[in-house]
CSV table of C-alpha atoms and ligand atoms in Angstrom, one decimal:
chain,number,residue,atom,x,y,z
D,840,UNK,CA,-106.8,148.8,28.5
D,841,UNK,CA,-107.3,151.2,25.3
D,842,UNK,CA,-104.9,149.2,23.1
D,843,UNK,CA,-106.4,145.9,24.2
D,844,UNK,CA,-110.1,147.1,23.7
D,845,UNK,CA,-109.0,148.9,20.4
D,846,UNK,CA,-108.3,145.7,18.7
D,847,UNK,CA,-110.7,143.3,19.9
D,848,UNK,CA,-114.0,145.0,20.0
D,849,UNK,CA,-116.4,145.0,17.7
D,850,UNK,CA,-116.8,148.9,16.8
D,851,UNK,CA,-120.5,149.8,17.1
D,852,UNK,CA,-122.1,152.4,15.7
D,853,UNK,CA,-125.1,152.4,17.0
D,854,UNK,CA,-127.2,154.6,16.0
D,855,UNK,CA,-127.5,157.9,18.0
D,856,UNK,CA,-128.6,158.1,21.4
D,857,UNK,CA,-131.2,160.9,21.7
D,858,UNK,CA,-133.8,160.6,19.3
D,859,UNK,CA,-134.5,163.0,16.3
D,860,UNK,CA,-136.7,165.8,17.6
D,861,UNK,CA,-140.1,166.4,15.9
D,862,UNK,CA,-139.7,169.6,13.6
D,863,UNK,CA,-140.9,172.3,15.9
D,864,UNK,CA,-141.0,176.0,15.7
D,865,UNK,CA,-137.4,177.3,15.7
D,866,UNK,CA,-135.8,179.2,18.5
D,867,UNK,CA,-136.0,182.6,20.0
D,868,UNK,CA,-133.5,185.1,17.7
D,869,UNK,CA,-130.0,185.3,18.5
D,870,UNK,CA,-129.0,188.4,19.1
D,871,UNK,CA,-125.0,189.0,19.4
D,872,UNK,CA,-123.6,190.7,22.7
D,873,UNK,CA,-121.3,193.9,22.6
D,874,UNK,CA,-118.3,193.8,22.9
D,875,UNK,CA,-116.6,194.8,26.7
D,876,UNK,CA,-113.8,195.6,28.1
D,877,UNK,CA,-112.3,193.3,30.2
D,878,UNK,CA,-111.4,196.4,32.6
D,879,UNK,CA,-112.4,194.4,35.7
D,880,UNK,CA,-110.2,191.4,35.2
D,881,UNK,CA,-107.5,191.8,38.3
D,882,UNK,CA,-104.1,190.5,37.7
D,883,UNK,CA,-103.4,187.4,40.1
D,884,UNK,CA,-100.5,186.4,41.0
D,885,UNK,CA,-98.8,183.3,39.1
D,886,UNK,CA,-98.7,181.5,42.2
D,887,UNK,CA,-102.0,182.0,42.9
D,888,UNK,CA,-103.2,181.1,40.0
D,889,UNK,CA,-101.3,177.8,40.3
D,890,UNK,CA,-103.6,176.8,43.6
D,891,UNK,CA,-104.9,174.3,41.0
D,892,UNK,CA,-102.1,172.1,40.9
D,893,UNK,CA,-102.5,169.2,43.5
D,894,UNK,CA,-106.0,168.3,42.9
D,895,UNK,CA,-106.1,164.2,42.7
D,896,UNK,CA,-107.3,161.4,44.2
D,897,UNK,CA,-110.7,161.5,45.8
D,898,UNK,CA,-111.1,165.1,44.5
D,899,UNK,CA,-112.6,163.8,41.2
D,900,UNK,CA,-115.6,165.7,40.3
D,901,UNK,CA,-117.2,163.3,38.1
D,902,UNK,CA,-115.4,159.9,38.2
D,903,UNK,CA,-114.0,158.7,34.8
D,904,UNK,CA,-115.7,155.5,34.0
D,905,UNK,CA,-113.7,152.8,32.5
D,906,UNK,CA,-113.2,151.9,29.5
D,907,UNK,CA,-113.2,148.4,30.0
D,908,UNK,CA,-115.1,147.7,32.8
D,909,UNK,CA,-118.5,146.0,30.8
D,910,UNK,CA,-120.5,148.2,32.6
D,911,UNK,CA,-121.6,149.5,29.5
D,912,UNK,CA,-121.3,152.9,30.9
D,913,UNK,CA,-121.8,155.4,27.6
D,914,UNK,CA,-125.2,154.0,27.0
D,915,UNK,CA,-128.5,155.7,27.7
D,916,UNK,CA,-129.1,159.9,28.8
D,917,UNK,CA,-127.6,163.2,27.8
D,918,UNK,CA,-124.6,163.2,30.3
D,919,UNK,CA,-124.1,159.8,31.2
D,920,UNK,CA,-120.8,159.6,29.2
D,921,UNK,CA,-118.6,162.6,31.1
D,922,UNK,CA,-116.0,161.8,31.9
D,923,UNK,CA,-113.0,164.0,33.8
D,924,UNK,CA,-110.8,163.9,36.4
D,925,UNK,CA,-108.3,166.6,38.0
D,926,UNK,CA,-105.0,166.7,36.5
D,927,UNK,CA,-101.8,165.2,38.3
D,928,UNK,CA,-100.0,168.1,38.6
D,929,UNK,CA,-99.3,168.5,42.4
D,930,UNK,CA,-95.5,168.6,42.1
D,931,UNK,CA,-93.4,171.8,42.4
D,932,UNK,CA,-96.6,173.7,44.4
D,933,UNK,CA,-94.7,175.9,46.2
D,934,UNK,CA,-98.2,177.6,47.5
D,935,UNK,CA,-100.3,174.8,48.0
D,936,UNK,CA,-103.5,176.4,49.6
D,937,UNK,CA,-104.0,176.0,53.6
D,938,UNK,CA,-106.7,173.9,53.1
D,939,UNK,CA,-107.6,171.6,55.9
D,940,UNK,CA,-110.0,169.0,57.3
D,941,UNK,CA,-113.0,170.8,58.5
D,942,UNK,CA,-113.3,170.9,62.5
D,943,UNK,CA,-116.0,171.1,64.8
D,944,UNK,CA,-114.4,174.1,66.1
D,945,UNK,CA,-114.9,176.1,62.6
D,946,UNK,CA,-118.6,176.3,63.1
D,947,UNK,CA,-119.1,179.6,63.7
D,948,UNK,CA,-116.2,181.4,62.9
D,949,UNK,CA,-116.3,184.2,60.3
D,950,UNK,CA,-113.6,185.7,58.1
D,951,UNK,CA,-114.4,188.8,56.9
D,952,UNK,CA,-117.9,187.8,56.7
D,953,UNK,CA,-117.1,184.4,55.1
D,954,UNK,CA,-116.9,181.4,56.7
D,955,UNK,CA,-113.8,180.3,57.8
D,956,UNK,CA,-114.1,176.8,56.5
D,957,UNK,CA,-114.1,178.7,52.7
D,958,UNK,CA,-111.1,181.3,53.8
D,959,UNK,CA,-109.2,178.8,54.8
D,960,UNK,CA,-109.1,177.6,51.2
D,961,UNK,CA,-109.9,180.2,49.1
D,962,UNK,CA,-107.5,183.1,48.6
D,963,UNK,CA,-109.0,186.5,49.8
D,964,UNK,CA,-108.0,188.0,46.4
D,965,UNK,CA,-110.7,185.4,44.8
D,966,UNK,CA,-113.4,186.9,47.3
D,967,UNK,CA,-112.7,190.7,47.1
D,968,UNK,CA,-115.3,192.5,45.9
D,969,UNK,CA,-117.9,190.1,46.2
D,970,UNK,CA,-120.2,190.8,49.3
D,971,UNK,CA,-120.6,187.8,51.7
D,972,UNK,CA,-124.7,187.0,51.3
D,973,UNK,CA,-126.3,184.0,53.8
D,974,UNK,CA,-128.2,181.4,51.3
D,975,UNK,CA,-131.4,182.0,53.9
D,976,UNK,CA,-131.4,185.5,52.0
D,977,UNK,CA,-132.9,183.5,48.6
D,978,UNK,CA,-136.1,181.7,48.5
D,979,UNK,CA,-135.5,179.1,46.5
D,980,UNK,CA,-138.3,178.5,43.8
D,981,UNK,CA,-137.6,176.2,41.5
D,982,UNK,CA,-134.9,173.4,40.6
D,983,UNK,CA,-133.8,174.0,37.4
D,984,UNK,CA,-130.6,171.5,36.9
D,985,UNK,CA,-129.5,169.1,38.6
D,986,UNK,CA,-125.9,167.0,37.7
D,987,UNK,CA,-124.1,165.0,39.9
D,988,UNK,CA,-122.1,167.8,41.8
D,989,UNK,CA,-124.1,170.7,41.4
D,990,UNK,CA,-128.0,171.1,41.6
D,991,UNK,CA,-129.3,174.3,40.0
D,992,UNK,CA,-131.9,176.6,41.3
D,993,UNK,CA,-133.9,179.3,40.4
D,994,UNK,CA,-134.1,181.7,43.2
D,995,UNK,CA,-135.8,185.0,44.3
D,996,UNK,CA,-133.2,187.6,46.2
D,997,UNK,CA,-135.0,188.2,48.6
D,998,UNK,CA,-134.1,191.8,49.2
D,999,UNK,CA,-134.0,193.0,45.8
D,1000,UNK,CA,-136.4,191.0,44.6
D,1001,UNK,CA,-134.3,189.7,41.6
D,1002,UNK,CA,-134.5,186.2,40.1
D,1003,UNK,CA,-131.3,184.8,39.7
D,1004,UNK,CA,-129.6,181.1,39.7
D,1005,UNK,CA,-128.3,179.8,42.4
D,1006,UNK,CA,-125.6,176.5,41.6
D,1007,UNK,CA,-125.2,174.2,44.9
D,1008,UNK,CA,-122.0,172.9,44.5
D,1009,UNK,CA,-121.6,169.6,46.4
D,1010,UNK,CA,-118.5,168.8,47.9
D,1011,UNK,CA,-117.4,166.7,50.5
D,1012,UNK,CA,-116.5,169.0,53.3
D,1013,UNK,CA,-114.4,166.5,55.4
D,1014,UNK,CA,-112.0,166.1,52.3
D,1015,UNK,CA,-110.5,169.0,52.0
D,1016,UNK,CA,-109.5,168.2,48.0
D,1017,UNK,CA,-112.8,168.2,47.4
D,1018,UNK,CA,-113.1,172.1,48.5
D,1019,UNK,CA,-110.5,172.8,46.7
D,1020,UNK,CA,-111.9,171.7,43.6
D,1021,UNK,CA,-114.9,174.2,44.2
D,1022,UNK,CA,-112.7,176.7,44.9
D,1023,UNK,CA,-111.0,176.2,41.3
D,1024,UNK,CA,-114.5,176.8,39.8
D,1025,UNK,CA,-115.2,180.2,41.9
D,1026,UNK,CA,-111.3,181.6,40.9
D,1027,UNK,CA,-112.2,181.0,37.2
D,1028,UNK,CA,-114.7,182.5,37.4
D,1029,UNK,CA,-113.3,185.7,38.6
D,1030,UNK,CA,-111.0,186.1,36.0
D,1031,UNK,CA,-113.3,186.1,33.5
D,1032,UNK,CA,-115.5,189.0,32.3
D,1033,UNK,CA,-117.1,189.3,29.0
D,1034,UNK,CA,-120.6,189.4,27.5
D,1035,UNK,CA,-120.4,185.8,26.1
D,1036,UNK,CA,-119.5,184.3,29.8
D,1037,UNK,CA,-121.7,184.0,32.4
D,1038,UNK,CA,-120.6,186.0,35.1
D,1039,UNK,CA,-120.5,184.8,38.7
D,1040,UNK,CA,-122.5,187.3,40.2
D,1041,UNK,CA,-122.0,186.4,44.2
D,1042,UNK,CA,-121.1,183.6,46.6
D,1043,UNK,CA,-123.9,182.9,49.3
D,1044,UNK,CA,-123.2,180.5,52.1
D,1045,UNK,CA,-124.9,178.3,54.7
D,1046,UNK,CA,-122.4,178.0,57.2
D,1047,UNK,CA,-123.9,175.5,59.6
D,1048,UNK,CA,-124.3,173.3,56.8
D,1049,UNK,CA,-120.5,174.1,54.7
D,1050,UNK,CA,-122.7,174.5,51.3
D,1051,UNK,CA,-121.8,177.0,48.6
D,1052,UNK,CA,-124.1,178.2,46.4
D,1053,UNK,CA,-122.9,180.2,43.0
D,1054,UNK,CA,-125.1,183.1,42.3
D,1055,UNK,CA,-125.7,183.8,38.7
D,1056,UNK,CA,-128.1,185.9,36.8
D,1057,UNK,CA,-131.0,183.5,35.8
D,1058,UNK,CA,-130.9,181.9,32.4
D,1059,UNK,CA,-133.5,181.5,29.9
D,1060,UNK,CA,-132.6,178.1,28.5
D,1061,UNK,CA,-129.2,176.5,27.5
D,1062,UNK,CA,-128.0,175.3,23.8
D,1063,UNK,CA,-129.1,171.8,24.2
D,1064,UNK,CA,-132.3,173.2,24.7
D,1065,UNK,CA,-132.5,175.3,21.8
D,1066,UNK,CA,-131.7,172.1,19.7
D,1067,UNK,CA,-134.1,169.7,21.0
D,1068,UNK,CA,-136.6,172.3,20.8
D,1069,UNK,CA,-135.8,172.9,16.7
D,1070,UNK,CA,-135.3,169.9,14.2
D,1071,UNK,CA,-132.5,172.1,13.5
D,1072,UNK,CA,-131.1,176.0,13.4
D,1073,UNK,CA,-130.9,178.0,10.4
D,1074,UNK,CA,-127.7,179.2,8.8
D,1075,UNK,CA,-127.7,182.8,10.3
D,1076,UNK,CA,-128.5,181.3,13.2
D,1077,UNK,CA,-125.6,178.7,13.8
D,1078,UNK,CA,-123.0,182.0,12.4
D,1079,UNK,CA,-124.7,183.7,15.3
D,1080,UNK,CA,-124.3,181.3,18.0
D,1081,UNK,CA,-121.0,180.4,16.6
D,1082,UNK,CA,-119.8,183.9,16.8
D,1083,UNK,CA,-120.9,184.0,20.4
D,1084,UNK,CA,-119.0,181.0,21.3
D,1085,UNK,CA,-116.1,181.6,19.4
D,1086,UNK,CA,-115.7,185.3,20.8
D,1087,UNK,CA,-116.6,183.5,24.3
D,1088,UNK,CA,-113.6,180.9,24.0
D,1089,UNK,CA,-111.3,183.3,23.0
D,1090,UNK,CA,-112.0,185.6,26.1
D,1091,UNK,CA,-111.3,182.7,28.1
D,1092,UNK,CA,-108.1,181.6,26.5
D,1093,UNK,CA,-106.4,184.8,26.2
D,1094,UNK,CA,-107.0,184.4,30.1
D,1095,UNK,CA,-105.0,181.4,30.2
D,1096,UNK,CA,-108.1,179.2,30.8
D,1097,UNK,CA,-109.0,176.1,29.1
D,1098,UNK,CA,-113.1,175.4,29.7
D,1099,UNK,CA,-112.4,172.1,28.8
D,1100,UNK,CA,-116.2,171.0,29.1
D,1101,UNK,CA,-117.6,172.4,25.9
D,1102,UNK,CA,-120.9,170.9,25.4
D,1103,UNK,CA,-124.7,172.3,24.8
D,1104,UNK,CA,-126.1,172.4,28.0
D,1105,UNK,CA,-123.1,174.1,29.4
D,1106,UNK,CA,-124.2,177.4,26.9
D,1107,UNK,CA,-126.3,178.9,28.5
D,1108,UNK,CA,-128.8,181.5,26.5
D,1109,UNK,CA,-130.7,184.3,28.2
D,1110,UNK,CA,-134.2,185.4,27.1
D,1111,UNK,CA,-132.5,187.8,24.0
D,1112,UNK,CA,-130.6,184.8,22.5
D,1113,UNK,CA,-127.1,185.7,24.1
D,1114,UNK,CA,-125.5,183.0,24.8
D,1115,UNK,CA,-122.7,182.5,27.7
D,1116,UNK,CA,-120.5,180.0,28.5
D,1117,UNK,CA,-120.9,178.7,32.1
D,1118,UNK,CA,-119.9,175.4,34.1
D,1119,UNK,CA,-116.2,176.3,34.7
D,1120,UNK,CA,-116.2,173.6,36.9
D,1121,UNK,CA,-113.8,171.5,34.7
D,1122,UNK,CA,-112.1,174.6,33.4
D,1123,UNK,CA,-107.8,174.6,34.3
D,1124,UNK,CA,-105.6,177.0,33.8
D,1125,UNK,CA,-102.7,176.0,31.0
D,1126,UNK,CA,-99.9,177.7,29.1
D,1127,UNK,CA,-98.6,177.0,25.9
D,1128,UNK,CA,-95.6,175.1,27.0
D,1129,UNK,CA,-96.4,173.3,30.2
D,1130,UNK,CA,-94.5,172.4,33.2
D,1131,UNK,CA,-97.1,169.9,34.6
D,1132,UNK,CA,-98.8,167.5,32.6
D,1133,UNK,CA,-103.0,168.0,32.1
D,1134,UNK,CA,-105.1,165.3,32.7
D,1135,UNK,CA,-107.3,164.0,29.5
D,1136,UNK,CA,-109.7,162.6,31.2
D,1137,UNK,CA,-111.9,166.1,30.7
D,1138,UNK,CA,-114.7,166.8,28.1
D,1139,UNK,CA,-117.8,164.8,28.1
D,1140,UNK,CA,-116.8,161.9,25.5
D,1141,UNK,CA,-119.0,163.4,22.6
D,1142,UNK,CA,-117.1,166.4,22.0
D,1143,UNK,CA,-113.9,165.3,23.5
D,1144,UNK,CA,-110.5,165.7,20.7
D,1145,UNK,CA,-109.0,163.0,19.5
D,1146,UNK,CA,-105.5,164.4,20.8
D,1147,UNK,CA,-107.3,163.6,24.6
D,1148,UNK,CA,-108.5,160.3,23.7
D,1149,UNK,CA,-105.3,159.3,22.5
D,1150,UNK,CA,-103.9,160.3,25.8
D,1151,UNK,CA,-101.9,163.6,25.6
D,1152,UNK,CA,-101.5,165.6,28.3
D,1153,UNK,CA,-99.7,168.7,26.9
D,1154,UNK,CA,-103.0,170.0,25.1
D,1155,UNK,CA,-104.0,173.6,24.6
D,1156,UNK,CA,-107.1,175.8,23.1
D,1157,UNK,CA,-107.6,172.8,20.1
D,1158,UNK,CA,-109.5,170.9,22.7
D,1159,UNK,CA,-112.0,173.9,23.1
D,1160,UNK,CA,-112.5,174.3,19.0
D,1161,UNK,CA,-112.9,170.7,19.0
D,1162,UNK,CA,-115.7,170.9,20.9
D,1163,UNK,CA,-116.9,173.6,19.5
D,1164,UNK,CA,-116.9,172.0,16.2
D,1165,UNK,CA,-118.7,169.5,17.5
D,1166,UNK,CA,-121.5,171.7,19.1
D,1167,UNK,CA,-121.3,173.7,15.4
D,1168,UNK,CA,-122.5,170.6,13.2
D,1169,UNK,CA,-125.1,169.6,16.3
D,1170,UNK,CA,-126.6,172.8,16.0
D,1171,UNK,CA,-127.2,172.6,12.1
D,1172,UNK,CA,-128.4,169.1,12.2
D,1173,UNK,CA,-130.3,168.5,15.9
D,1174,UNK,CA,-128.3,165.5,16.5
D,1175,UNK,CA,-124.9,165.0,18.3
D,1176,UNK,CA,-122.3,164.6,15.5
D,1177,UNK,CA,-120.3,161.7,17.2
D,1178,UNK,CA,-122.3,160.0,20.1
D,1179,UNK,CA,-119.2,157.3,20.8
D,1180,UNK,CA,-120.4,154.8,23.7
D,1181,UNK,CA,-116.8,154.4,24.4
D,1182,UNK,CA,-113.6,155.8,24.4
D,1183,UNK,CA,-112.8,153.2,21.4
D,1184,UNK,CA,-115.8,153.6,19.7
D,1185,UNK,CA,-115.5,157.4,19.8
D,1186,UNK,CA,-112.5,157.6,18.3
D,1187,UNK,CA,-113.1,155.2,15.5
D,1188,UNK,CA,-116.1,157.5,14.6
D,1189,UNK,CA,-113.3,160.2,14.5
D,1190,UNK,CA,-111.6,158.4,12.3
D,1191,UNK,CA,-114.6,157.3,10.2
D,1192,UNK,CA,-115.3,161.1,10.0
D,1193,UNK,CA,-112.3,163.1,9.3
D,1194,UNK,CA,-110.0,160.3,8.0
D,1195,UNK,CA,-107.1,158.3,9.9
D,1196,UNK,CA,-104.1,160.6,11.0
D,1197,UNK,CA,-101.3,161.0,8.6
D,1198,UNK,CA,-97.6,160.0,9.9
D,1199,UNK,CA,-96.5,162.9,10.5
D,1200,UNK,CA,-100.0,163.2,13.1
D,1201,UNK,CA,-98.3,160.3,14.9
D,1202,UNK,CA,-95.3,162.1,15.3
D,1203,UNK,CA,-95.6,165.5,15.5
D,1204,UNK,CA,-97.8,165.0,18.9
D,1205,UNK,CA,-95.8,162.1,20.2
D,1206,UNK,CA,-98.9,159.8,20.3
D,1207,UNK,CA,-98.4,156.2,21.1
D,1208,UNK,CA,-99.1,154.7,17.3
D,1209,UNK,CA,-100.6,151.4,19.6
D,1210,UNK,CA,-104.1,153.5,19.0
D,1211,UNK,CA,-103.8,153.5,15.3
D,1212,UNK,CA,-107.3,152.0,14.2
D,1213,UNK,CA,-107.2,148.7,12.1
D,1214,UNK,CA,-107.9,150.2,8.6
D,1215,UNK,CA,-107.2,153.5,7.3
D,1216,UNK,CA,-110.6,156.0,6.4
D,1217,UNK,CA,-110.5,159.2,3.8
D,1218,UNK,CA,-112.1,162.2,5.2
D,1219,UNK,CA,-116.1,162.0,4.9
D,1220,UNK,CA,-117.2,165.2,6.5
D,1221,UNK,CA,-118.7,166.9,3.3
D,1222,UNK,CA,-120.6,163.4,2.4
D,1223,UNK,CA,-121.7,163.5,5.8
D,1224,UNK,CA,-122.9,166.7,6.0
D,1225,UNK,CA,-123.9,167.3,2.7
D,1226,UNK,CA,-126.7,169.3,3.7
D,1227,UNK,CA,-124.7,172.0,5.5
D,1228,UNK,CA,-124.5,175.4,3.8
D,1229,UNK,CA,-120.6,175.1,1.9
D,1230,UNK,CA,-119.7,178.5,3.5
D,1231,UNK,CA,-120.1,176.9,7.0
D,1232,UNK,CA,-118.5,174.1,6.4
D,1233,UNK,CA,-115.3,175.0,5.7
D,1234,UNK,CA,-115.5,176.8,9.4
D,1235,UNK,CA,-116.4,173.1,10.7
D,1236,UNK,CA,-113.3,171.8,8.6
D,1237,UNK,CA,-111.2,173.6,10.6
D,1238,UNK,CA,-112.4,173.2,14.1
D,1239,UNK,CA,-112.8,169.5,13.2
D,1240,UNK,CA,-109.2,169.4,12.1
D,1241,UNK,CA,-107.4,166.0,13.5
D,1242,UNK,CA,-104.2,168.0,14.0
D,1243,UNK,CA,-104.8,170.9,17.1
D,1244,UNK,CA,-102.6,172.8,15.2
D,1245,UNK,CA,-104.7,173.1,11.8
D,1246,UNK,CA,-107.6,174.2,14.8
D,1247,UNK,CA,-106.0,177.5,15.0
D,1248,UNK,CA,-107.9,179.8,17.9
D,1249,UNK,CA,-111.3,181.2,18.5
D,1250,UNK,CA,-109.7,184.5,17.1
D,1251,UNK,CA,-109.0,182.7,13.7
D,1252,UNK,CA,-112.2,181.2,13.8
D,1253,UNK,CA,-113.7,184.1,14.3
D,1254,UNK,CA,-112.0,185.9,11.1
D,1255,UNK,CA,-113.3,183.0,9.2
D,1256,UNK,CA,-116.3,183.5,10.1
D,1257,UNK,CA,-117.0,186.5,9.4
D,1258,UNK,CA,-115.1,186.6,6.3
D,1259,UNK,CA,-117.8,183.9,4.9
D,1260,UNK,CA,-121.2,186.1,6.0
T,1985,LIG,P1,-123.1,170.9,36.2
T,1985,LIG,O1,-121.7,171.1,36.7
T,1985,LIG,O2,-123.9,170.1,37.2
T,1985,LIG,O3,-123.3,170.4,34.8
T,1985,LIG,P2,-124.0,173.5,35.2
T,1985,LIG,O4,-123.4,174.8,35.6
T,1985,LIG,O5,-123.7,173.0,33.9
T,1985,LIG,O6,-123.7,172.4,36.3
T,1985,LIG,O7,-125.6,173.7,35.4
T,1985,LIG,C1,-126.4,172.6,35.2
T,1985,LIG,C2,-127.7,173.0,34.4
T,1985,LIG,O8,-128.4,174.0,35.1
T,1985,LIG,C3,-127.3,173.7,33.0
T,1985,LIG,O9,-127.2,172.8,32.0
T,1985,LIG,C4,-128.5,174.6,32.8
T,1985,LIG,O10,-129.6,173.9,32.3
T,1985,LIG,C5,-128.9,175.0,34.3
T,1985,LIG,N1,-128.3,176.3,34.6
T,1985,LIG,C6,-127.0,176.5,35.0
T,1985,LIG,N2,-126.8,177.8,35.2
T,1985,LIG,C7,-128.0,178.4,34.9
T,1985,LIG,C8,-128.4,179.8,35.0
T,1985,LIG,N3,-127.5,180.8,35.3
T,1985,LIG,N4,-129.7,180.1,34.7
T,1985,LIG,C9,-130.5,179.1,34.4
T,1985,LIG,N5,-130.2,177.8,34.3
T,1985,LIG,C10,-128.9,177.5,34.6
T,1986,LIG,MG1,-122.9,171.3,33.1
């Protein structure tokens, strides 16, 4: 277990995993989106919005490896260390969703114009408004990303012509937590509506073969892109990009929606240097005191808060500015800030990096002290990032705070950072 592994290994740090990129020309501009109103944004019902709670078991979308296994999982690519599971909160579901195992029988039945096999687990609220399209009416031309539960395409519309993305999510049709789990990603996504989210544009279906496809307008490149392209961004840029995020995260929390998967290829940038937040398919919905417990076993392990890796489950927006924080000193420097191999290891480099909690840290959040690291560390962000402009990092300082409280919000963190332009 943690504890176990906490005091006997050997804490590497290894130097990082992706190698420093060649200076190269630096990105396209970043050009900050207006402002909208939210006026689309339909109120759903509190019940409905709780058609989360129960997924578990088999319904993990990427399966958490562990810790101790030897496996020496948290070694080699970009997103080999995600980790997440859904969160144990199936108790008091007074509305769990009709889903079922998928029959024979459903075929060829339509609802509405939707297949029956997605009504039957989807609420039709979730689908108003969005026009049932066939996934024979794209062509297909390209695959542009591929994970291990969605593969991305780009795709022509074949009656408008328009190029958009199309994201295949996998699930396992004859387990019906599995479509569930989609079906979280799809009502997020509806809820949301702002110029720093991407915006699910459509739902097309192949319903011989019960796959989904999310349509979305196509994307120029993502964030982890734009870094491995530039040896690192400028100033103006990060402020930019950081606005963007910031204004984007606090969209989605003032919607009661943790993204919980904050990372750079999940910021996606179109061709004018706006840049979205998409993959909402680890997002939840949370409240600031919570009835069920969250799972912490979300946020690939990179840009995952300490508060998860010590095992809370009573978490809130922190985890998001963590991340954030994270993707904020990547960004300035073209190298992931913290690129743990483990758990362990990841939070020792926390540690190392912003000092070793106080008591009161141990405490106030009701962490089990077991996880306290062997020695205690000072705070070495500035020495670590020496180079980084002071006005910015006084921003990082505080999304990189070890307490979530000291985090504050995207709003906060948006006043800050405008206040130091
Ligand atoms: P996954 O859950 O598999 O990580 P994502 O939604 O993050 O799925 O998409 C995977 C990758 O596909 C992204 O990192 C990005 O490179 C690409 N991608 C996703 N959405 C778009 C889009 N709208 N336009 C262009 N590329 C996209
Ligand atoms: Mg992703």
């Amino acid at each position: 277990m943690l504890r176990h592994i906490y005091r006997s290994s050997s804490f590497s740090s290894s130097s990082h995993r992706k190698p420093k990129p060649k200076p190269k020309p630096l990105p396209m501009g970043c050009v900050q989106a207006k402002p909208e109103m939210n006026g689309s944004t339909r109120p759903v019902g509190l019940e409905r919005l709780k058609l989360d709670n129960g997924y578990v078991g088999n319904a993990q979308r990427r399966p958490p490896p562990s810790v101790d296994d030897g496996s020496g999982n948290g070694t080699g690519g970009e997103d080999h260390s995600e980790v997440a599971e859904r969160d144990n909160n199936n108790n008091n579901n007074k509305h769990p969703p009709s889903s079922r195992r998928i029959s024979a029988a459903d075929d060829d039945e339509l609802v509405d114009g939707w297949p029956k096999w997605l009504t039957d687990n989807i609420s039709k609220d979730v689908l108003a408004g969005l026009v049932p399209k066939s996934a024979d009416s794209y062509d297909k031309l390209d695959k542009v990303g591929e994970g291990t539960y969605s593969n991305v395409y780009k795709a022509r519309d074949r009656d408008t012509g328009k190029i958009v993305a199309l994201k295949k999510v996998r699930f396992d049709t004859s387990e019906p937590e599995s479509v569930k789990f989609m079906a979280r990603e799809i009502m997020v996504l509806r809820k949301l509506d702002h110029p720093n989210v991407l915006k699910l544009e459509g739902l097309a279906t192949s319903r011989m073969q019960y796959s989904i496809y999310l349509v979305f307008d196509f994307m120029h490149s993502d964030l982890a892109k734009v870094i491995s392209k530039a040896a690192g961004l400028t100033e103006p840029q990060v402020k930019c990009y950081m606005h963007q995020l910031l204004s984007g995260l606090q969209h989605c929390h003032d919607r009661g929606i943790l993204h919980r998967d904050i990372k750079g290829s999940n910021l996606l940038m179109d061709k004018n240097g706006v840049l979205k937040i998409g993959d909402f398919g680890l997002a939840n919905y949370y409240s600031p005191k919570p009835k069920h417990p969250l799972t912490n076993r979300v946020v690939t392990l990179w840009y995952r808060a300490p508060e998860l890796l010590l095992g809370s489950t009573d978490y809130g927006v922190g985890i998001d500015l963590w991340s954030a924080g994270c993707v904020m000193a990547e960004m300035f420097t073209g190298r992931p800030l913290m690129p743990g191999r483990t758990e362990v290891e990841q939070l020792h480099r926390i540690f190392k990096l912003c000092g070793t909690p106080s008591e009161e840290y141990w405490k106030k959040l009701k962490l089990s002290t077991t996880f306290r690291p062997p020695r205690s560390y000072k705070p070495s962000l500035q020495e670590a990032l020496k180079d980084l402009p002071s006005s910015s990092l006084g921003l990082l300082g505080t999304l990189l705070a070890l307490d979530p409280a000291y985090r504050g919000s995207a709003a906060l963190g948006l006043k800050n950072e405008v206040r130091r332009k």
